Short mmCIF file of C-alpha atoms in Angstrom, two decimals:
data_model
loop_
_atom_site.label_atom_id
_atom_site.label_comp_id
_atom_site.label_asym_id
_atom_site.label_seq_id
_atom_site.Cartn_x
_atom_site.Cartn_y
_atom_site.Cartn_z
CA MET A 1 -107.39 57.74 26.23
CA HIS A 2 -103.62 57.25 26.38
CA LYS A 3 -101.73 60.53 26.33
CA THR A 4 -98.17 60.79 25.05
CA PRO A 5 -96.01 62.44 27.70
CA LEU A 6 -94.46 65.73 26.71
CA PHE A 7 -91.14 64.60 28.13
CA PRO A 8 -90.52 60.93 27.47
CA GLU A 9 -88.61 59.09 30.08
CA GLN A 10 -84.90 58.84 29.30
CA GLN A 11 -83.75 55.35 28.64
CA LEU A 12 -80.88 54.40 30.89
CA ALA A 13 -77.86 52.99 29.09
CA LYS A 14 -77.30 49.37 29.73
CA PRO A 15 -74.20 48.72 31.79
CA GLN A 16 -71.33 47.48 29.62
CA THR A 17 -70.58 43.85 30.16
CA PHE A 18 -67.13 42.43 30.75
CA VAL A 19 -67.09 40.97 27.24
CA GLY A 20 -67.95 44.36 25.75
CA LYS A 21 -65.20 46.07 27.67
CA LEU A 22 -62.76 43.40 26.57
CA LYS A 23 -63.62 43.99 22.91
CA VAL A 24 -62.93 47.72 23.29
CA TYR A 25 -59.65 47.06 25.06
CA ARG A 26 -58.64 44.52 22.42
CA ARG A 27 -59.12 47.06 19.64
CA GLY A 28 -56.92 49.58 21.45
CA LEU A 29 -54.42 46.90 22.39
CA ARG A 30 -54.00 45.86 18.75
CA TRP A 31 -52.94 49.40 17.83
CA VAL A 32 -50.52 49.56 20.75
CA VAL A 33 -48.95 46.22 19.82
CA LEU A 34 -48.71 47.26 16.16
CA PHE A 35 -47.02 50.53 17.13
CA VAL A 36 -44.53 48.71 19.38
CA LEU A 37 -43.69 46.17 16.67
CA VAL A 38 -43.16 48.86 14.03
CA ALA A 39 -41.04 50.95 16.41
CA TYR A 40 -38.98 47.89 17.36
CA GLY A 41 -38.52 46.94 13.72
CA LEU A 42 -37.33 50.42 12.83
CA ALA A 43 -34.99 50.55 15.84
CA SER A 44 -33.58 47.13 14.90
CA CYS A 45 -32.75 48.28 11.38
CA MET A 46 -29.16 49.45 10.94
CA VAL A 47 -30.15 51.98 8.28
CA THR A 48 -32.85 53.51 10.50
CA ARG A 49 -30.51 53.76 13.48
CA THR A 50 -27.83 55.24 11.25
CA LEU A 51 -30.21 57.90 9.96
CA ALA A 52 -31.23 58.67 13.55
CA ILE A 53 -27.58 59.02 14.56
CA MET A 54 -26.90 61.30 11.58
CA GLY A 55 -29.86 63.44 12.61
CA VAL A 56 -28.56 63.74 16.17
CA GLU A 57 -25.10 64.63 14.88
CA TYR A 58 -26.58 67.33 12.66
CA ILE A 59 -28.66 68.82 15.48
CA THR A 60 -25.88 68.71 18.09
CA GLY A 61 -23.11 69.70 15.66
CA TYR A 62 -21.11 66.57 16.55
CA SER A 63 -18.33 65.34 14.28
CA PRO A 64 -15.66 62.69 14.94
CA THR A 65 -12.49 64.23 16.33
CA TYR A 66 -9.33 62.26 16.95
CA THR A 67 -7.38 62.99 20.13
CA ASP A 68 -3.61 62.56 20.17
CA PHE A 69 -2.57 59.34 21.90
CA PRO A 70 1.21 58.92 21.53
CA LEU A 71 2.44 55.37 22.03
CA GLY A 72 5.40 54.23 24.08
CA GLN A 73 4.93 56.93 26.73
CA ASN A 74 2.53 55.05 29.06
CA LYS A 75 -0.02 57.86 28.88
CA ARG A 76 -3.69 57.77 29.84
CA LEU A 77 -6.56 59.34 27.94
CA ASN A 78 -10.25 59.70 28.82
CA LEU A 79 -12.97 60.21 26.22
CA GLU A 80 -16.64 60.76 27.06
CA VAL A 81 -19.39 59.51 24.77
CA ARG A 82 -23.16 59.95 24.92
CA SER A 83 -25.22 57.38 23.04
CA TYR A 84 -28.71 58.62 22.14
CA ILE A 85 -29.88 55.30 20.70
CA LYS A 86 -28.51 51.76 20.78
CA HIS A 87 -26.09 51.66 17.88
CA LEU A 88 -22.76 50.29 16.71
CA TYR A 89 -19.83 52.39 17.94
CA CYS A 90 -16.17 51.97 17.00
CA ILE A 91 -12.76 52.61 18.49
CA GLY A 92 -11.04 54.48 15.69
CA MET A 93 -7.27 54.84 15.43
CA ARG A 94 -5.62 57.38 13.18
CA THR A 95 -2.04 56.55 12.22
CA GLU A 96 0.21 59.01 10.41
CA PHE A 97 3.59 57.75 9.24
CA ILE A 98 6.16 60.55 9.19
CA ASP A 99 7.81 60.58 5.73
CA GLY A 100 5.80 57.42 5.09
CA LYS A 101 5.08 58.32 1.47
CA THR A 102 8.69 59.09 0.53
CA LYS A 103 9.90 55.95 2.30
CA LEU A 104 7.49 53.93 0.19
CA TYR A 105 7.84 55.63 -3.19
CA GLY A 106 11.20 57.43 -3.08
CA PRO A 107 12.31 61.01 -2.25
CA ASN A 108 10.63 62.36 -5.38
CA LEU A 109 7.77 59.85 -5.33
CA GLU A 110 9.23 58.37 -8.49
CA ARG A 111 8.12 54.84 -7.71
CA GLY A 112 4.60 53.43 -7.92
CA PRO A 113 2.67 50.68 -6.14
CA SER A 114 4.35 48.03 -8.30
CA ASP A 115 7.89 48.93 -7.18
CA ARG A 116 7.32 50.43 -3.74
CA ASP A 117 9.65 49.51 -0.91
CA PRO A 118 8.37 46.12 0.35
CA TRP A 119 9.96 46.48 3.79
CA GLU A 120 8.35 49.84 4.47
CA PHE A 121 5.00 48.67 3.11
CA GLY A 122 5.04 45.54 5.26
CA LYS A 123 5.98 47.50 8.38
CA GLN A 124 3.21 50.06 7.87
CA GLU A 125 0.56 47.43 7.24
CA VAL A 126 1.52 45.34 10.29
CA PHE A 127 1.64 48.44 12.50
CA ARG A 128 -1.97 49.18 11.51
CA GLY A 129 -3.04 45.60 12.29
CA HIS A 130 -3.42 44.44 8.70
CA SER A 131 -2.60 40.95 7.49
CA LEU A 132 -0.07 40.56 4.68
CA GLU A 133 -1.55 37.36 3.29
CA GLY A 134 -1.78 37.57 -0.49
CA MET A 135 -0.01 40.94 -0.70
CA ALA A 136 2.99 41.83 -2.87
CA ILE A 137 5.85 42.19 -0.39
CA GLY A 138 8.87 41.41 -2.56
CA GLY A 139 8.47 37.66 -2.37
CA LEU A 140 9.05 37.69 1.40
CA ALA A 141 7.03 35.59 3.82
CA PRO A 142 4.40 37.57 5.76
CA GLU A 143 5.82 36.23 9.02
CA THR A 144 8.99 38.20 8.29
CA PHE A 145 7.15 41.39 9.22
CA TYR A 146 4.93 40.19 12.05
CA ARG A 147 5.95 41.95 15.22
CA GLN A 148 4.08 43.45 18.15
CA TYR A 149 4.58 47.21 18.18
CA TYR A 150 2.04 48.53 20.63
CA THR A 151 -0.36 47.43 23.33
CA PHE A 152 -3.01 49.51 25.05
CA GLN A 153 -6.03 48.82 27.23
CA VAL A 154 -9.49 50.33 26.86
CA THR A 155 -11.95 50.34 29.75
CA ALA A 156 -15.48 51.59 29.15
CA TYR A 157 -17.45 52.88 32.14
CA ARG A 158 -21.20 53.40 31.98
CA GLN A 159 -22.21 56.40 34.06
CA GLY A 160 -25.36 56.38 36.18
CA TRP A 161 -27.03 57.78 39.28
CA PHE A 162 -24.86 55.70 41.58
CA GLY A 163 -21.50 56.23 39.90
CA GLU A 164 -19.69 54.36 37.16
CA LYS A 165 -19.91 50.70 36.26
CA VAL A 166 -17.45 48.85 34.03
CA PHE A 167 -19.09 48.16 30.67
CA PHE A 168 -16.12 46.29 29.19
CA ARG A 169 -12.35 46.10 29.40
CA LYS A 170 -10.11 44.88 26.59
CA ASP A 171 -6.45 44.90 25.56
CA TYR A 172 -5.45 45.72 21.99
CA THR A 173 -2.23 45.12 20.08
CA ASN A 174 -1.44 45.42 16.40
CA LEU A 175 -1.22 41.61 16.29
CA ASN A 176 -4.43 40.63 18.09
CA ILE A 177 -6.50 42.90 15.82
CA MET A 178 -4.78 41.55 12.69
CA GLY A 179 -7.36 40.58 10.12
CA LYS A 180 -10.15 41.98 12.34
CA VAL A 181 -9.90 45.68 11.46
CA PHE A 182 -13.51 46.77 10.99
CA TYR A 183 -12.87 49.51 8.42
CA SER A 184 -9.88 51.21 6.85
CA TYR A 185 -9.37 54.23 4.62
CA GLY A 186 -6.89 56.98 3.92
CA SER A 187 -6.83 60.20 5.92
CA ASN A 188 -5.81 63.72 4.95
CA THR A 189 -2.49 65.04 6.20
CA ASP A 190 -0.91 68.50 6.18
CA ASN A 191 2.45 67.08 5.11
CA PRO A 192 2.56 65.70 1.54
CA ARG A 193 5.49 63.48 2.52
CA ASN A 194 3.45 61.66 5.17
CA LEU A 195 0.88 58.88 4.88
CA ALA A 196 -2.16 58.75 7.17
CA TYR A 197 -4.91 56.18 7.69
CA GLN A 198 -8.00 55.68 9.84
CA ASP A 199 -8.74 52.15 11.02
CA GLY A 200 -11.54 50.64 13.08
CA VAL A 201 -9.74 48.79 15.86
CA ASP A 202 -12.96 47.37 17.32
CA CYS A 203 -16.73 47.95 17.18
CA PHE A 204 -19.50 47.15 19.65
CA ASP A 205 -23.15 47.92 20.42
CA LEU A 206 -23.52 50.86 22.78
CA PRO A 207 -26.96 51.16 24.45
CA TYR A 208 -28.48 54.51 25.36
CA GLY A 209 -26.48 56.27 28.06
CA LYS A 210 -23.36 58.20 28.93
CA TYR A 211 -19.95 56.52 28.92
CA ARG A 212 -16.34 57.23 29.78
CA PHE A 213 -13.62 55.41 27.83
CA GLU A 214 -10.21 55.20 29.46
CA PHE A 215 -7.22 54.44 27.23
CA VAL A 216 -4.04 53.24 28.94
CA ASP A 217 -0.86 52.83 26.87
CA ASN A 218 1.31 49.88 27.90
CA SER A 219 3.64 49.95 24.89
CA PRO A 220 7.42 49.72 25.28
CA PRO A 221 9.41 52.85 24.22
CA ILE A 222 10.66 51.57 20.85
CA PRO A 223 12.33 53.78 18.17
CA GLU A 224 9.49 53.18 15.68
CA PHE A 225 7.18 55.42 17.71
CA LYS A 226 9.32 58.41 16.76
CA GLU A 227 8.29 57.84 13.14
CA VAL A 228 4.54 57.75 13.69
CA MET A 229 1.78 59.92 15.16
CA THR A 230 -1.28 58.18 16.58
CA ALA A 231 -4.68 59.43 17.74
CA VAL A 232 -7.90 57.70 18.86
CA ASP A 233 -11.63 58.37 18.92
CA ILE A 234 -14.95 56.72 19.81
CA HIS A 235 -17.62 57.36 17.21
CA PRO A 236 -20.84 55.82 15.80
CA TYR A 237 -20.40 53.61 12.77
CA ILE A 238 -22.10 55.22 9.77
CA ASN A 239 -23.04 52.83 6.98
CA LEU A 240 -26.07 53.23 4.69
CA LYS A 241 -25.40 50.11 2.62
#
């Protein structure tokens, strides 16, 4: 008579074949690839990067601050920037025209945009690197106002374990940025007689890392610089459109 053993022999698991292993790996690989594609898509989206930058700014307490950079004095200025994610950064220039509002609209601001002083308006716009094409400038030709006021050089150094490496070097004048200003809007000023603006001189992608931006003023000492205060900054471009 056949007796059933009290302890049946344990069946040994069959060794997994190469094809079986490949199927398991393929399932895991699909999830890895999907994660990478989603992460890349989010990182490639301007809105996502902008939200990430805003989050970093909130956590670190960072806010754009303009540093005085007077023109016509051949001064140098160094600004350090840390980029936490590849994003569009801009060289911002703040320009404040001393008595700029009264020169445009009169001592008592009695004039409006329709009868403002065309010469003062043209000079301010050209100084900021703005084109006068299609603007009301008293019937005068735009070329009447075109003149180079300033020139400065910006060199960006990427910092690493083995020192600094030049990331880019570029010269800027109010004429070579004309029509290329990335953004422009008014800026607050403590003097109601003055006019102040913030303009994006140039913008560029800045990969993750730490950078040093060196500004070198090569402008001639012209009288117009006594009527204006200038400052610069490097900051991430924030745009949720």
